mmCIF file with all atom_site columns, C-alpha atoms in Angstrom:
data_model
loop_
_atom_site.group_PDB
_atom_site.id
_atom_site.type_symbol
_atom_site.label_atom_id
_atom_site.label_alt_id
_atom_site.label_comp_id
_atom_site.label_asym_id
_atom_site.label_entity_id
_atom_site.label_seq_id
_atom_site.pdbx_PDB_ins_code
_atom_site.Cartn_x
_atom_site.Cartn_y
_atom_site.Cartn_z
_atom_site.occupancy
_atom_site.B_iso_or_equiv
_atom_site.pdbx_formal_charge
_atom_site.auth_seq_id
_atom_site.auth_comp_id
_atom_site.auth_asym_id
_atom_site.auth_atom_id
_atom_site.pdbx_PDB_model_num
ATOM 1   C CA . UNK B 1 1   ? 60.565 83.154  185.246 1.00 0.00 ? 109 UNK B CA 1
ATOM 2   C CA . UNK B 1 2   ? 60.927 86.804  186.227 1.00 0.00 ? 110 UNK B CA 1
ATOM 3   C CA . UNK B 1 3   ? 64.440 88.173  185.853 1.00 0.00 ? 111 UNK B CA 1
ATOM 4   C CA . UNK B 1 4   ? 65.477 91.327  187.748 1.00 0.00 ? 112 UNK B CA 1
ATOM 5   C CA . UNK B 1 5   ? 65.393 94.538  185.729 1.00 0.00 ? 113 UNK B CA 1
ATOM 6   C CA . UNK B 1 6   ? 69.111 95.143  186.269 1.00 0.00 ? 114 UNK B CA 1
ATOM 7   C CA . UNK B 1 7   ? 69.912 91.688  184.854 1.00 0.00 ? 115 UNK B CA 1
ATOM 8   C CA . UNK B 1 8   ? 67.785 92.379  181.752 1.00 0.00 ? 116 UNK B CA 1
ATOM 9   C CA . UNK B 1 9   ? 69.502 95.712  181.182 1.00 0.00 ? 117 UNK B CA 1
ATOM 10  C CA . UNK B 1 10  ? 72.965 94.216  181.754 1.00 0.00 ? 118 UNK B CA 1
ATOM 11  C CA . UNK B 1 11  ? 72.294 91.458  179.209 1.00 0.00 ? 119 UNK B CA 1
ATOM 12  C CA . UNK B 1 12  ? 71.010 93.911  176.606 1.00 0.00 ? 120 UNK B CA 1
ATOM 13  C CA . UNK B 1 13  ? 73.889 96.329  177.155 1.00 0.00 ? 121 UNK B CA 1
ATOM 14  C CA . UNK B 1 14  ? 76.450 93.503  176.916 1.00 0.00 ? 122 UNK B CA 1
ATOM 15  C CA . UNK B 1 15  ? 74.988 92.523  173.559 1.00 0.00 ? 123 UNK B CA 1
ATOM 16  C CA . UNK B 1 16  ? 75.001 96.113  172.353 1.00 0.00 ? 124 UNK B CA 1
ATOM 17  C CA . UNK B 1 17  ? 78.603 96.726  173.446 1.00 0.00 ? 125 UNK B CA 1
ATOM 18  C CA . UNK B 1 18  ? 79.813 93.536  171.765 1.00 0.00 ? 126 UNK B CA 1
ATOM 19  C CA . UNK B 1 19  ? 77.777 93.558  168.559 1.00 0.00 ? 127 UNK B CA 1
ATOM 20  C CA . UNK B 1 20  ? 76.958 97.279  168.144 1.00 0.00 ? 128 UNK B CA 1
ATOM 21  C CA . UNK B 1 21  ? 73.357 96.580  167.188 1.00 0.00 ? 129 UNK B CA 1
ATOM 22  C CA . UNK B 1 22  ? 70.015 95.584  168.597 1.00 0.00 ? 130 UNK B CA 1
ATOM 23  C CA . UNK B 1 23  ? 66.871 97.006  170.122 1.00 0.00 ? 131 UNK B CA 1
ATOM 24  C CA . UNK B 1 24  ? 65.320 96.385  173.522 1.00 0.00 ? 132 UNK B CA 1
ATOM 25  C CA . UNK B 1 25  ? 61.632 95.453  173.561 1.00 0.00 ? 133 UNK B CA 1
ATOM 26  C CA . UNK B 1 26  ? 59.859 94.950  176.888 1.00 0.00 ? 134 UNK B CA 1
ATOM 27  C CA . UNK B 1 27  ? 56.466 93.370  176.245 1.00 0.00 ? 135 UNK B CA 1
ATOM 28  C CA . UNK B 1 28  ? 53.610 93.454  178.779 1.00 0.00 ? 136 UNK B CA 1
ATOM 29  C CA . UNK B 1 29  ? 49.863 93.484  179.347 1.00 0.00 ? 137 UNK B CA 1
ATOM 30  C CA . UNK B 1 30  ? 48.603 96.328  181.513 1.00 0.00 ? 138 UNK B CA 1
ATOM 31  C CA . UNK B 1 31  ? 46.213 96.583  184.490 1.00 0.00 ? 139 UNK B CA 1
ATOM 32  C CA . UNK B 1 32  ? 44.354 99.433  186.156 1.00 0.00 ? 140 UNK B CA 1
ATOM 33  C CA . UNK B 1 33  ? 42.902 99.904  189.595 1.00 0.00 ? 141 UNK B CA 1
ATOM 34  C CA . UNK B 1 34  ? 39.366 100.465 188.368 1.00 0.00 ? 142 UNK B CA 1
ATOM 35  C CA . UNK B 1 35  ? 39.376 97.625  185.778 1.00 0.00 ? 143 UNK B CA 1
ATOM 36  C CA . UNK B 1 36  ? 37.891 99.958  183.152 1.00 0.00 ? 144 UNK B CA 1
ATOM 37  C CA . UNK B 1 37  ? 40.986 101.194 181.289 1.00 0.00 ? 145 UNK B CA 1
ATOM 38  C CA . UNK B 1 38  ? 41.503 99.721  177.827 1.00 0.00 ? 146 UNK B CA 1
ATOM 39  C CA . UNK B 1 39  ? 43.940 99.834  174.990 1.00 0.00 ? 147 UNK B CA 1
ATOM 40  C CA . UNK B 1 40  ? 47.425 99.541  173.540 1.00 0.00 ? 148 UNK B CA 1
ATOM 41  C CA . UNK B 1 41  ? 50.295 101.799 174.626 1.00 0.00 ? 149 UNK B CA 1
ATOM 42  C CA . UNK B 1 42  ? 53.979 102.056 173.789 1.00 0.00 ? 150 UNK B CA 1
ATOM 43  C CA . UNK B 1 43  ? 56.504 103.886 175.994 1.00 0.00 ? 151 UNK B CA 1
ATOM 44  C CA . UNK B 1 44  ? 59.931 105.407 175.411 1.00 0.00 ? 152 UNK B CA 1
ATOM 45  C CA . UNK B 1 45  ? 62.263 107.340 177.682 1.00 0.00 ? 153 UNK B CA 1
ATOM 46  C CA . UNK B 1 46  ? 61.750 111.121 177.928 1.00 0.00 ? 154 UNK B CA 1
ATOM 47  C CA . UNK B 1 47  ? 63.174 113.284 175.171 1.00 0.00 ? 155 UNK B CA 1
ATOM 48  C CA . UNK B 1 48  ? 63.743 112.599 171.504 1.00 0.00 ? 156 UNK B CA 1
ATOM 49  C CA . UNK B 1 49  ? 65.811 109.485 170.824 1.00 0.00 ? 157 UNK B CA 1
ATOM 50  C CA . UNK B 1 50  ? 66.015 106.696 168.238 1.00 0.00 ? 158 UNK B CA 1
ATOM 51  C CA . UNK B 1 51  ? 63.536 104.847 170.444 1.00 0.00 ? 159 UNK B CA 1
ATOM 52  C CA . UNK B 1 52  ? 60.839 107.275 169.319 1.00 0.00 ? 160 UNK B CA 1
ATOM 53  C CA . UNK B 1 53  ? 61.245 106.119 165.720 1.00 0.00 ? 161 UNK B CA 1
ATOM 54  C CA . UNK B 1 54  ? 60.917 102.453 166.733 1.00 0.00 ? 162 UNK B CA 1
ATOM 55  C CA . UNK B 1 55  ? 57.845 103.243 168.836 1.00 0.00 ? 163 UNK B CA 1
ATOM 56  C CA . UNK B 1 56  ? 56.235 105.162 165.982 1.00 0.00 ? 164 UNK B CA 1
ATOM 57  C CA . UNK B 1 57  ? 56.881 102.301 163.543 1.00 0.00 ? 165 UNK B CA 1
ATOM 58  C CA . UNK B 1 58  ? 55.280 99.892  166.006 1.00 0.00 ? 166 UNK B CA 1
ATOM 59  C CA . UNK B 1 59  ? 52.331 102.230 166.530 1.00 0.00 ? 167 UNK B CA 1
ATOM 60  C CA . UNK B 1 60  ? 51.735 102.373 162.767 1.00 0.00 ? 168 UNK B CA 1
ATOM 61  C CA . UNK B 1 61  ? 51.886 98.588  162.431 1.00 0.00 ? 169 UNK B CA 1
ATOM 62  C CA . UNK B 1 62  ? 49.552 97.900  165.359 1.00 0.00 ? 170 UNK B CA 1
ATOM 63  C CA . UNK B 1 63  ? 47.102 100.520 164.152 1.00 0.00 ? 171 UNK B CA 1
ATOM 64  C CA . UNK B 1 64  ? 47.148 99.015  160.660 1.00 0.00 ? 172 UNK B CA 1
ATOM 65  C CA . UNK B 1 65  ? 46.723 95.420  161.827 1.00 0.00 ? 173 UNK B CA 1
ATOM 66  C CA . UNK B 1 66  ? 44.443 95.898  164.849 1.00 0.00 ? 174 UNK B CA 1
ATOM 67  C CA . UNK B 1 67  ? 43.270 99.512  164.946 1.00 0.00 ? 175 UNK B CA 1
ATOM 68  C CA . UNK B 1 68  ? 39.721 98.525  164.069 1.00 0.00 ? 176 UNK B CA 1
ATOM 69  C CA . UNK B 1 69  ? 39.564 96.065  167.018 1.00 0.00 ? 177 UNK B CA 1
ATOM 70  C CA . UNK B 1 70  ? 41.433 97.761  169.850 1.00 0.00 ? 178 UNK B CA 1
ATOM 71  C CA . UNK B 1 71  ? 41.728 101.156 171.502 1.00 0.00 ? 179 UNK B CA 1
ATOM 72  C CA . UNK B 1 72  ? 44.967 102.968 170.696 1.00 0.00 ? 180 UNK B CA 1
ATOM 73  C CA . UNK B 1 73  ? 46.141 105.036 173.711 1.00 0.00 ? 181 UNK B CA 1
ATOM 74  C CA . UNK B 1 74  ? 48.659 107.771 172.958 1.00 0.00 ? 182 UNK B CA 1
ATOM 75  C CA . UNK B 1 75  ? 50.254 111.039 173.995 1.00 0.00 ? 183 UNK B CA 1
ATOM 76  C CA . UNK B 1 76  ? 50.834 113.235 170.959 1.00 0.00 ? 184 UNK B CA 1
ATOM 77  C CA . UNK B 1 77  ? 51.909 116.318 172.923 1.00 0.00 ? 185 UNK B CA 1
ATOM 78  C CA . UNK B 1 78  ? 55.493 115.924 171.661 1.00 0.00 ? 186 UNK B CA 1
ATOM 79  C CA . UNK B 1 79  ? 54.574 115.094 168.068 1.00 0.00 ? 187 UNK B CA 1
ATOM 80  C CA . UNK B 1 80  ? 54.486 111.301 168.226 1.00 0.00 ? 188 UNK B CA 1
ATOM 81  C CA . UNK B 1 81  ? 52.192 108.614 169.643 1.00 0.00 ? 189 UNK B CA 1
ATOM 82  C CA . UNK B 1 82  ? 54.385 107.090 172.332 1.00 0.00 ? 190 UNK B CA 1
ATOM 83  C CA . UNK B 1 83  ? 54.080 107.878 175.999 1.00 0.00 ? 191 UNK B CA 1
ATOM 84  C CA . UNK B 1 84  ? 57.246 108.827 177.849 1.00 0.00 ? 192 UNK B CA 1
ATOM 85  C CA . UNK B 1 85  ? 58.307 107.423 181.208 1.00 0.00 ? 193 UNK B CA 1
ATOM 86  C CA . UNK B 1 86  ? 61.482 106.977 183.211 1.00 0.00 ? 194 UNK B CA 1
ATOM 87  C CA . UNK B 1 87  ? 61.104 103.196 183.397 1.00 0.00 ? 195 UNK B CA 1
ATOM 88  C CA . UNK B 1 88  ? 64.400 101.553 184.368 1.00 0.00 ? 196 UNK B CA 1
ATOM 89  C CA . UNK B 1 89  ? 64.633 99.413  181.229 1.00 0.00 ? 197 UNK B CA 1
ATOM 90  C CA . UNK B 1 90  ? 64.071 102.466 179.040 1.00 0.00 ? 198 UNK B CA 1
ATOM 91  C CA . UNK B 1 91  ? 66.564 104.794 180.704 1.00 0.00 ? 199 UNK B CA 1
ATOM 92  C CA . UNK B 1 92  ? 69.391 102.339 181.456 1.00 0.00 ? 200 UNK B CA 1
ATOM 93  C CA . UNK B 1 93  ? 69.689 100.517 178.130 1.00 0.00 ? 201 UNK B CA 1
ATOM 94  C CA . UNK B 1 94  ? 72.262 101.690 175.591 1.00 0.00 ? 202 UNK B CA 1
ATOM 95  C CA . UNK B 1 95  ? 70.237 100.826 172.503 1.00 0.00 ? 203 UNK B CA 1
ATOM 96  C CA . UNK B 1 96  ? 66.814 102.001 171.296 1.00 0.00 ? 204 UNK B CA 1
ATOM 97  C CA . UNK B 1 97  ? 64.273 100.691 173.809 1.00 0.00 ? 205 UNK B CA 1
ATOM 98  C CA . UNK B 1 98  ? 60.488 100.508 173.977 1.00 0.00 ? 206 UNK B CA 1
ATOM 99  C CA . UNK B 1 99  ? 58.050 99.156  176.541 1.00 0.00 ? 207 UNK B CA 1
ATOM 100 C CA . UNK B 1 100 ? 54.788 97.835  175.116 1.00 0.00 ? 208 UNK B CA 1
ATOM 101 C CA . UNK B 1 101 ? 51.515 97.462  177.008 1.00 0.00 ? 209 UNK B CA 1
ATOM 102 C CA . UNK B 1 102 ? 49.309 95.100  174.966 1.00 0.00 ? 210 UNK B CA 1
ATOM 103 C CA . UNK B 1 103 ? 45.870 95.997  176.309 1.00 0.00 ? 211 UNK B CA 1
ATOM 104 C CA . UNK B 1 104 ? 44.568 95.652  179.887 1.00 0.00 ? 212 UNK B CA 1
ATOM 105 C CA . UNK B 1 105 ? 44.257 92.085  181.155 1.00 0.00 ? 213 UNK B CA 1
ATOM 106 C CA . UNK B 1 106 ? 41.959 93.149  184.012 1.00 0.00 ? 214 UNK B CA 1
ATOM 107 C CA . UNK B 1 107 ? 39.336 94.674  181.701 1.00 0.00 ? 215 UNK B CA 1
ATOM 108 C CA . UNK B 1 108 ? 36.962 91.988  180.339 1.00 0.00 ? 216 UNK B CA 1
ATOM 109 C CA . UNK B 1 109 ? 36.838 93.139  176.693 1.00 0.00 ? 217 UNK B CA 1
ATOM 110 C CA . UNK B 1 110 ? 40.606 93.585  176.467 1.00 0.00 ? 218 UNK B CA 1
ATOM 111 C CA . UNK B 1 111 ? 41.153 90.272  178.283 1.00 0.00 ? 219 UNK B CA 1
ATOM 112 C CA . UNK B 1 112 ? 39.055 88.473  175.655 1.00 0.00 ? 220 UNK B CA 1
ATOM 113 C CA . UNK B 1 113 ? 41.166 90.075  172.927 1.00 0.00 ? 221 UNK B CA 1
ATOM 114 C CA . UNK B 1 114 ? 44.376 89.010  174.679 1.00 0.00 ? 222 UNK B CA 1
ATOM 115 C CA . UNK B 1 115 ? 43.129 85.408  174.591 1.00 0.00 ? 223 UNK B CA 1
ATOM 116 C CA . UNK B 1 116 ? 42.272 85.621  170.879 1.00 0.00 ? 224 UNK B CA 1
ATOM 117 C CA . UNK B 1 117 ? 44.994 83.831  168.896 1.00 0.00 ? 225 UNK B CA 1
ATOM 118 C CA . UNK B 1 118 ? 44.545 86.094  165.865 1.00 0.00 ? 226 UNK B CA 1
ATOM 119 C CA . UNK B 1 119 ? 45.000 89.238  167.974 1.00 0.00 ? 227 UNK B CA 1
ATOM 120 C CA . UNK B 1 120 ? 48.135 87.845  169.627 1.00 0.00 ? 228 UNK B CA 1
ATOM 121 C CA . UNK B 1 121 ? 49.558 86.868  166.223 1.00 0.00 ? 229 UNK B CA 1
ATOM 122 C CA . UNK B 1 122 ? 48.862 90.344  164.846 1.00 0.00 ? 230 UNK B CA 1
ATOM 123 C CA . UNK B 1 123 ? 50.635 91.960  167.803 1.00 0.00 ? 231 UNK B CA 1
ATOM 124 C CA . UNK B 1 124 ? 53.632 89.712  167.130 1.00 0.00 ? 232 UNK B CA 1
ATOM 125 C CA . UNK B 1 125 ? 53.536 90.497  163.417 1.00 0.00 ? 233 UNK B CA 1
ATOM 126 C CA . UNK B 1 126 ? 53.414 94.224  164.171 1.00 0.00 ? 234 UNK B CA 1
ATOM 127 C CA . UNK B 1 127 ? 56.501 93.938  166.375 1.00 0.00 ? 235 UNK B CA 1
ATOM 128 C CA . UNK B 1 128 ? 58.447 91.998  163.744 1.00 0.00 ? 236 UNK B CA 1
ATOM 129 C CA . UNK B 1 129 ? 57.489 94.424  160.965 1.00 0.00 ? 237 UNK B CA 1
ATOM 130 C CA . UNK B 1 130 ? 58.407 97.453  163.075 1.00 0.00 ? 238 UNK B CA 1
ATOM 131 C CA . UNK B 1 131 ? 61.803 96.036  164.048 1.00 0.00 ? 239 UNK B CA 1
ATOM 132 C CA . UNK B 1 132 ? 62.608 95.060  160.451 1.00 0.00 ? 240 UNK B CA 1
ATOM 133 C CA . UNK B 1 133 ? 61.663 98.513  159.181 1.00 0.00 ? 241 UNK B CA 1
ATOM 134 C CA . UNK B 1 134 ? 63.675 100.137 161.948 1.00 0.00 ? 242 UNK B CA 1
ATOM 135 C CA . UNK B 1 135 ? 66.728 98.016  161.108 1.00 0.00 ? 243 UNK B CA 1
ATOM 136 C CA . UNK B 1 136 ? 66.120 98.399  157.364 1.00 0.00 ? 244 UNK B CA 1
#
């Protein structure tokens, strides 16, 4: 089931307005035109926001749990590992928001990793740890 981006943002913002807490996590697997790109990425909106802290915590957890098995793709030009983009779900949400690209499903080595139960569990564990530390 694919819900429209506006609906996702509206739901998240409703929760934030009513409960004054929460984070928005958009979880994906990437693809590239040449089928050769590999690796993990995390995105935040441009500029320095609380989202950057959440993204950095996630980066640290993924690197610690999977850094020896996957490629870590980053942009450290602004002092942190996340990439910045004006994705709708990152710029229209009221709470800290990150968009995660868990490897490239159209690249054979990454695709094998995405089908490995241990890798998937470690990605999930990294997300939980990062959110708990962020909320902590």
